[in-house]
Short mmCIF file of C-alpha atoms in Angstrom, two decimals:
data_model
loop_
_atom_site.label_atom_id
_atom_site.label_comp_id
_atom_site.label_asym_id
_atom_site.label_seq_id
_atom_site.Cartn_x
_atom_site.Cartn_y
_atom_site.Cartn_z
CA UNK D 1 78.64 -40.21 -9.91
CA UNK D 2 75.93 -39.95 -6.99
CA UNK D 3 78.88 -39.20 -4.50
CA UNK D 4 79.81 -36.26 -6.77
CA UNK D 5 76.67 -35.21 -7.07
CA UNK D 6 75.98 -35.02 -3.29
CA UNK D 7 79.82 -33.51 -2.64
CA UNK D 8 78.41 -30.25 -5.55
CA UNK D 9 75.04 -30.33 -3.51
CA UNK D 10 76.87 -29.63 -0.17
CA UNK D 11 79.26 -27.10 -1.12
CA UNK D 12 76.92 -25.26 -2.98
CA UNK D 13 74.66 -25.28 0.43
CA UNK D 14 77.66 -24.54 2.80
CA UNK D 15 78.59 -21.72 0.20
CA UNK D 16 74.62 -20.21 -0.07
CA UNK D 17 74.56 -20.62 3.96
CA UNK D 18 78.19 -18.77 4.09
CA UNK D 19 76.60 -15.94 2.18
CA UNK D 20 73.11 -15.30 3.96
CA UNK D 21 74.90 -15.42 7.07
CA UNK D 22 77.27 -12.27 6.06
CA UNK D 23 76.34 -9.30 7.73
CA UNK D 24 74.81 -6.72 5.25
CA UNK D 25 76.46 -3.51 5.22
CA UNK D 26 74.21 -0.76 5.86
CA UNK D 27 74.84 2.47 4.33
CA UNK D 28 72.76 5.33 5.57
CA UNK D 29 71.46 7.12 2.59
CA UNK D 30 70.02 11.12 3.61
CA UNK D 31 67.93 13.41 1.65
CA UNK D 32 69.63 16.41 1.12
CA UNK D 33 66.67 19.36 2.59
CA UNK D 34 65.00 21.77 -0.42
CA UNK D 35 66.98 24.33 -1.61
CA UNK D 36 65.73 27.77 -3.17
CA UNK D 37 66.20 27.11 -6.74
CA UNK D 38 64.10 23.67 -6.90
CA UNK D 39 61.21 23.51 -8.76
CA UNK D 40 60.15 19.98 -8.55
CA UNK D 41 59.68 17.23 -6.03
CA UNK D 42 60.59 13.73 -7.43
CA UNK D 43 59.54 10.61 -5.56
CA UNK D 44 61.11 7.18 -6.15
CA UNK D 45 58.30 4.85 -5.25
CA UNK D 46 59.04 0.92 -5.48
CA UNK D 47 56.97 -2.11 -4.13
CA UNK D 48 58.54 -5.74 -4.01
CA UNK D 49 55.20 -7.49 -4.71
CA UNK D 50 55.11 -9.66 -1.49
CA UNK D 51 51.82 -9.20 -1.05
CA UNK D 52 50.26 -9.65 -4.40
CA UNK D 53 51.59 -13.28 -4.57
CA UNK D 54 48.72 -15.73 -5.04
CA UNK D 55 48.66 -19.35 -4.84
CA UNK D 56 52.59 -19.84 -5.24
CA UNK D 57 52.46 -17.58 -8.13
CA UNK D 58 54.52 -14.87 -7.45
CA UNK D 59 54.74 -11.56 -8.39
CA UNK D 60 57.36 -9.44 -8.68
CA UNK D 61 56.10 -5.82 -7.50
CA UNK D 62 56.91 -2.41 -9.35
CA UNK D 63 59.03 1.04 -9.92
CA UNK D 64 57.56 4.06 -10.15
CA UNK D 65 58.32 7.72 -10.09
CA UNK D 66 56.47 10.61 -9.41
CA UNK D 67 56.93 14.51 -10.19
CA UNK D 68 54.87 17.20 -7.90
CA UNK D 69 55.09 20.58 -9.47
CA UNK D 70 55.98 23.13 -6.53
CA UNK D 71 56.02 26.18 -8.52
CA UNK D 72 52.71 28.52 -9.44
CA UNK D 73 53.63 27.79 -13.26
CA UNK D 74 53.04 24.79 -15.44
CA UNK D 75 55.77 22.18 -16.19
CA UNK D 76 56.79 19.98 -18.98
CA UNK D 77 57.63 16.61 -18.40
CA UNK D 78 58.71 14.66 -21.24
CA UNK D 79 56.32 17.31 -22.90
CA UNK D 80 53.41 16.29 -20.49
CA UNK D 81 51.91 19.36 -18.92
CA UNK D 82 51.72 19.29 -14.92
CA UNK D 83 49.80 22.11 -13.73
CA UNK D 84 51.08 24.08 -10.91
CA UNK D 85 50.97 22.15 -7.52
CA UNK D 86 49.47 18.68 -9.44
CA UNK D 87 51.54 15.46 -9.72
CA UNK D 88 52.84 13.36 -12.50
CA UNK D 89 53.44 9.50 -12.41
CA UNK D 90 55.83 7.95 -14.84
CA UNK D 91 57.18 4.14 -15.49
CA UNK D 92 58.14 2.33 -18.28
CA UNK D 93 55.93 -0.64 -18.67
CA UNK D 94 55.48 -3.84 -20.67
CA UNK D 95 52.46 -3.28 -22.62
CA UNK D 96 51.65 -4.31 -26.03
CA UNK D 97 50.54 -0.44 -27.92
CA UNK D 98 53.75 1.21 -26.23
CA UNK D 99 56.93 -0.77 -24.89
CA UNK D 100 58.08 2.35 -22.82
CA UNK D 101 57.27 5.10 -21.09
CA UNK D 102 53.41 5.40 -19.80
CA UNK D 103 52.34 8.55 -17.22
CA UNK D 104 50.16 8.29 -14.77
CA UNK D 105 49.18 4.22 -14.46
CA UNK D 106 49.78 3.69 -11.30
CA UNK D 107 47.58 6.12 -9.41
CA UNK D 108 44.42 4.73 -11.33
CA UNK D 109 45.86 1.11 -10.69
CA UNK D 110 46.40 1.62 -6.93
CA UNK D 111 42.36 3.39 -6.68
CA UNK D 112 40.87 0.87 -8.65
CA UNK D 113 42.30 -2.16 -8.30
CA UNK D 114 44.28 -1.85 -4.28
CA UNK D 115 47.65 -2.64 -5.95
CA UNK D 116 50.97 -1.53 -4.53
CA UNK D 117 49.85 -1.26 -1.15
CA UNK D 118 53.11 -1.84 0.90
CA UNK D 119 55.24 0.42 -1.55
CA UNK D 120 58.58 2.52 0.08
CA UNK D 121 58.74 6.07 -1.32
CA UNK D 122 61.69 8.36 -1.03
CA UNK D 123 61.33 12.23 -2.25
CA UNK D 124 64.37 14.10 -3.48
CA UNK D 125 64.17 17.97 -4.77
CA UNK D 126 65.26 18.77 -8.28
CA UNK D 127 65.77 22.25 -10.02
CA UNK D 128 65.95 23.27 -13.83
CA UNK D 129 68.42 21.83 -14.76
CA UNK D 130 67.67 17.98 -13.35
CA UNK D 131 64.87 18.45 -14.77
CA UNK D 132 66.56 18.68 -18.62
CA UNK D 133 68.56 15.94 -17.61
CA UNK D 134 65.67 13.88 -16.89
CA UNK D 135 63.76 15.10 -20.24
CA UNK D 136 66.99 14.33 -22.31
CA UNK D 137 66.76 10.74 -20.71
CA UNK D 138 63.26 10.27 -21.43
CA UNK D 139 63.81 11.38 -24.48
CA UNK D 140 66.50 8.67 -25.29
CA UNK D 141 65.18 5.59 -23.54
CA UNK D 142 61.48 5.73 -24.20
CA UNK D 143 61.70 1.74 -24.60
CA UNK D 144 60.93 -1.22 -22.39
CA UNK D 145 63.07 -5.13 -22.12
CA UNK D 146 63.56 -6.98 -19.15
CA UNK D 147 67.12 -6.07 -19.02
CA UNK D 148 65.70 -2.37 -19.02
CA UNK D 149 63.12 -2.75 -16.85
CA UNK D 150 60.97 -0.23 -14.51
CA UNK D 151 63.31 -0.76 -11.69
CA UNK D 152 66.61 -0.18 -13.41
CA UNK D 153 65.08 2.89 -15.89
CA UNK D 154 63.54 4.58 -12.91
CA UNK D 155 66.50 3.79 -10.29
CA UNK D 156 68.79 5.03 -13.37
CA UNK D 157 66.69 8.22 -13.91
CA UNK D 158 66.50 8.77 -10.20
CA UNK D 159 70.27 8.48 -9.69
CA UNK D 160 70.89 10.87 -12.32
CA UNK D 161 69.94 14.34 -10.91
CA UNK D 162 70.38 12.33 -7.17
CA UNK D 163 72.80 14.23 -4.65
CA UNK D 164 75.77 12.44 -4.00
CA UNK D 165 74.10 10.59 -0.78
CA UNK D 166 70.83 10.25 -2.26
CA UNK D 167 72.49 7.66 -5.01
CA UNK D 168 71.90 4.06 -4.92
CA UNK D 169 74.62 1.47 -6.71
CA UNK D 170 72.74 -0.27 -9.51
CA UNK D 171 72.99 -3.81 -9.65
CA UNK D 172 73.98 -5.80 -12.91
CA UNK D 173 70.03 -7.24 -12.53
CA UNK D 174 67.85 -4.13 -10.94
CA UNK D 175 64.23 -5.75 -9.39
CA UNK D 176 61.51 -3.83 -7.33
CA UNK D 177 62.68 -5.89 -4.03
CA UNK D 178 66.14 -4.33 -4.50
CA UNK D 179 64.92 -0.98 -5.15
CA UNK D 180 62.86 -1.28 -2.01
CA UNK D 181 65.64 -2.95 0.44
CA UNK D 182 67.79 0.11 -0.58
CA UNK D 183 64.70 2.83 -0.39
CA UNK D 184 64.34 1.40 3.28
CA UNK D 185 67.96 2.50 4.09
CA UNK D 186 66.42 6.20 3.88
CA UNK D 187 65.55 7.70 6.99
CA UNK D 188 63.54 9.93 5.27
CA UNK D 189 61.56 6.39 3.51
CA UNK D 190 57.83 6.87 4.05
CA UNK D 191 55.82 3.44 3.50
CA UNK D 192 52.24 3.45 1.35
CA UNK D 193 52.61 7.52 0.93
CA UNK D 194 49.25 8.83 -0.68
CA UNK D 195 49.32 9.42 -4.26
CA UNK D 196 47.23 12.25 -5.76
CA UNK D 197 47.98 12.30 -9.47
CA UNK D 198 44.78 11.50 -11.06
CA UNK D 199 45.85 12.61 -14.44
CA UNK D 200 44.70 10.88 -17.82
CA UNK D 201 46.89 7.83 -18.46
CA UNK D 202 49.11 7.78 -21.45
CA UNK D 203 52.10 8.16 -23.84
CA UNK D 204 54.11 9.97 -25.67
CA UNK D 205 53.81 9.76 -29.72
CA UNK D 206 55.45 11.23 -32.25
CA UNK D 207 52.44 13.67 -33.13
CA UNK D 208 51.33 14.21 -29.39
CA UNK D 209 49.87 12.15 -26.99
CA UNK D 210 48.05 8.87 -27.04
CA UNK D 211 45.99 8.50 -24.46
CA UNK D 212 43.95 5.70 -22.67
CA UNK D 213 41.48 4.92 -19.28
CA UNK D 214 41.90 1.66 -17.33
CA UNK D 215 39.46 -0.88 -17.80
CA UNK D 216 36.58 -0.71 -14.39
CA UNK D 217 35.68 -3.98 -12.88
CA UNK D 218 33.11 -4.76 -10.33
CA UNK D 219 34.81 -5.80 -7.37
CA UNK C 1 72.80 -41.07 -13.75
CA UNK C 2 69.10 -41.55 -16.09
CA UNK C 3 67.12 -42.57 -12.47
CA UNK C 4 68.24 -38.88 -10.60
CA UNK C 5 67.38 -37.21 -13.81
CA UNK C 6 64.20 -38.51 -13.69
CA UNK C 7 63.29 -37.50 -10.42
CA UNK C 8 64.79 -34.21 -10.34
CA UNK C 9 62.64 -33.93 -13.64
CA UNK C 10 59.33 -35.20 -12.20
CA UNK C 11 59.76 -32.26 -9.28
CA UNK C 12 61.34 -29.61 -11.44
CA UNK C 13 58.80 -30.48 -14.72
CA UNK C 14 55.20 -30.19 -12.80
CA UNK C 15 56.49 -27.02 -10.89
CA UNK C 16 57.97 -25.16 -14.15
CA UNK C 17 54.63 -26.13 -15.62
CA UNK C 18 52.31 -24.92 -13.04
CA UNK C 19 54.35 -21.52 -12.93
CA UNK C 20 54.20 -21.22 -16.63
CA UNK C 21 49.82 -21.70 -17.05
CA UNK C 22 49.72 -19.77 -13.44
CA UNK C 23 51.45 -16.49 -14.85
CA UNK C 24 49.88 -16.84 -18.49
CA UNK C 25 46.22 -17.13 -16.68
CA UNK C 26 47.36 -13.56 -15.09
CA UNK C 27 47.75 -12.11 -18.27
CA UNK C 28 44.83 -13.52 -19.74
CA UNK C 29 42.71 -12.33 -16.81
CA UNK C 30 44.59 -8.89 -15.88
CA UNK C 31 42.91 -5.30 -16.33
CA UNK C 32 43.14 -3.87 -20.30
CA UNK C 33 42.96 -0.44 -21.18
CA UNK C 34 40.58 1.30 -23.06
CA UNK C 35 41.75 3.67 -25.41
CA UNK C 36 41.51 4.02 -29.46
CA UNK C 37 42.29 -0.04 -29.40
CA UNK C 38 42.60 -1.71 -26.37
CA UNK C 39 45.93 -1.92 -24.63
CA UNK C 40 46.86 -5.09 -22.66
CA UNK C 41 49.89 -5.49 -19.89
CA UNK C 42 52.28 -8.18 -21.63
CA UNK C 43 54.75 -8.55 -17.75
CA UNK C 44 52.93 -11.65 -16.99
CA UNK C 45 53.36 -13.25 -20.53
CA UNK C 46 57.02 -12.05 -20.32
CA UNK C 47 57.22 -13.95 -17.33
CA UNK C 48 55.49 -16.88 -18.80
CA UNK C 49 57.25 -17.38 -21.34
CA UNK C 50 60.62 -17.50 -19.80
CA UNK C 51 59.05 -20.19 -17.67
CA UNK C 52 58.32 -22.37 -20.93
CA UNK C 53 61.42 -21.88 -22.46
CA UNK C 54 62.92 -22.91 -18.64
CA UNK C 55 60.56 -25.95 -19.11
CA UNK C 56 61.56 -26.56 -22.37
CA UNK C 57 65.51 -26.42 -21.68
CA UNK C 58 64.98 -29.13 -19.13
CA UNK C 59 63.14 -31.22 -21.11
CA UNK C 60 65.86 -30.88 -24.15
CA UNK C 61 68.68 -31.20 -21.12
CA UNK C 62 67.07 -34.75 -20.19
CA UNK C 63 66.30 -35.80 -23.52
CA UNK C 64 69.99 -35.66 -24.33
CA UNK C 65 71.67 -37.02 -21.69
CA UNK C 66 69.03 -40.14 -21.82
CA UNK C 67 70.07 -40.42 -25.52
CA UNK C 68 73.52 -40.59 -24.70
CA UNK C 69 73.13 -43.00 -21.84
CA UNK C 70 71.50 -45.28 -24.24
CA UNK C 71 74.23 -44.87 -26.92
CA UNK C 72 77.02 -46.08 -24.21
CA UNK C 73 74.63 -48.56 -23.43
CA UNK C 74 74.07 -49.93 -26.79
CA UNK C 75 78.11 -49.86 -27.22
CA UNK C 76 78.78 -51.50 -24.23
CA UNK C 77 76.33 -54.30 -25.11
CA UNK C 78 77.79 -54.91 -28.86
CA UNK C 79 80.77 -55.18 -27.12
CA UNK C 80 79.71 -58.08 -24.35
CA UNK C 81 77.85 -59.63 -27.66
CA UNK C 82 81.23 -59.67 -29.02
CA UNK C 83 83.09 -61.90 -26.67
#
């Protein structure tokens, strides 16, 4: 019985050494340059959590995105106002008043609090009509699981209203470090890019909006 | 067969464990926020819990097969009794 177990053990090593040895293929994702009719700039931010681990316990980083409005007029997003020239962050997150979509989180968490600090960014351009398409999915996956998780909602959202070489595959299991080993393919891929979205923090109810301010701690 | 158990257990066990409290104390200590009720991040407890019920699979996974060692066991020594 040993013997077999020791025979399992090294194949499975020979077989996990076979694969990390395989030379990744790179493909060379490009942003394709603004065009005319585009009216908003969306930013795919993602950070693999590498530096947040602490004493063994790891953690496993975050996927963002972010909506600057480059027109003089104001824009809906999922019915939240951005004012002309102001940014918008979105992600759905885990927590326990709304299991979905929450705007602007991340901004306040990365002032207060120093998180995300190593995060890859990539910014695409979008016109009118991306923008429905991102509204109608918004619209229809205002939820959170770990199967539908900030990674694969935002990656999913992003590839929607992506240009055919801005698209990244989706994995059957979408993480942050995935999102960021792909964001890294991008020439264009800008590490810890400022973000100036200092919007109130909230979510979408039936009625309106609910919203909240993140809890201050002396440091 | 019972002995690698064991010590596959006694590795696996204390780490699963330690993972478990380490991710739970995250949630219990991360930032809230402050709105009509107070809102709390639940990613750490998701993460928690999946180490528990990782924890608890094991433990279920060596209960059994100790159980059915000692059944052969047991058979094999009615049967020695018997001759």
């Amino acid at each position: 019985m040993m013997r077999q177990i020791c025979i399992v053990i090294l194949w499975l090593g020979i077989a996990i050494l076979c694969i990390s040895c395989q030379k990744q293929q790179k493909s060379q994702f490009q942003v394709t340059p603004q065009k005319s009719t585009d009216i908003l700039q969306l930013t795919l931010h993602s950070y693999d959590g590498k530096t947040e681990c602490k004493n063994f316990i790891q953690a496993y980083g975050h996927t963002f995105l972010e909506m600057t409005n480059l027109t003089n007029q104001p824009i809906d997003v999922y019915q939240y106002s951005v004012a002309p020239h102001a940014s918008v962050t979105f992600s759905w997150w885990a927590v326990d008043r709304h299991m979905g979509i929450w705007f602007n989180l991340e901004p306040w968490y990365i002032d207060l609090y120093q998180r995300y600090e190593t995060r890859s960014s990539v910014s695409i351009y979008i016109d009118e009509n991306d923008l429905m398409t991102i509204n109608t999915y918004m619209k229809e996956n205002d939820r959170y699981s770990p199967f539908d998780n900030c990674s694969k909602m935002s990656l999913t959202c992003f590839n929607l209203v992506a240009e055919a070489q801005e698209k990244i595959t989706m994995p059957l299991i979408t993480t942050p470090n995935y999102v960021v080993s792909q964001l890294k393919q991008f020439k264009e891929c800008v590490v810890a890019k400022p973000i100036s979205s200092y919007g109130e923090i909230g979510y979408r109810t039936k009625t309106g909006f609910q919203f909240y301010r993140m809890e201050e701690r002396e440091k | 067969m019972r002995k690698v158990g064991n010590i596959i257990f006694s590795i696996i066990g204390p780490i699963l464990l330690y993972l478990a409290i380490g991710n739970t104390y995250r949630g219990i200590t991360g930032v809230t926020l402050i709105g009509e009720n107070r809102a709390h991040f639940l990613g750490y407890y998701m993460i928690a819990s999946a180490y528990f019920a990782l924890l608890l699979m094991v433990i279920i996974l060596l209960v059994l097969v100790n159980r059915k060692r000692r059944k052969k066991n047991e058979r094999k020594n009615c049967k020695t009794s018997k001759l």
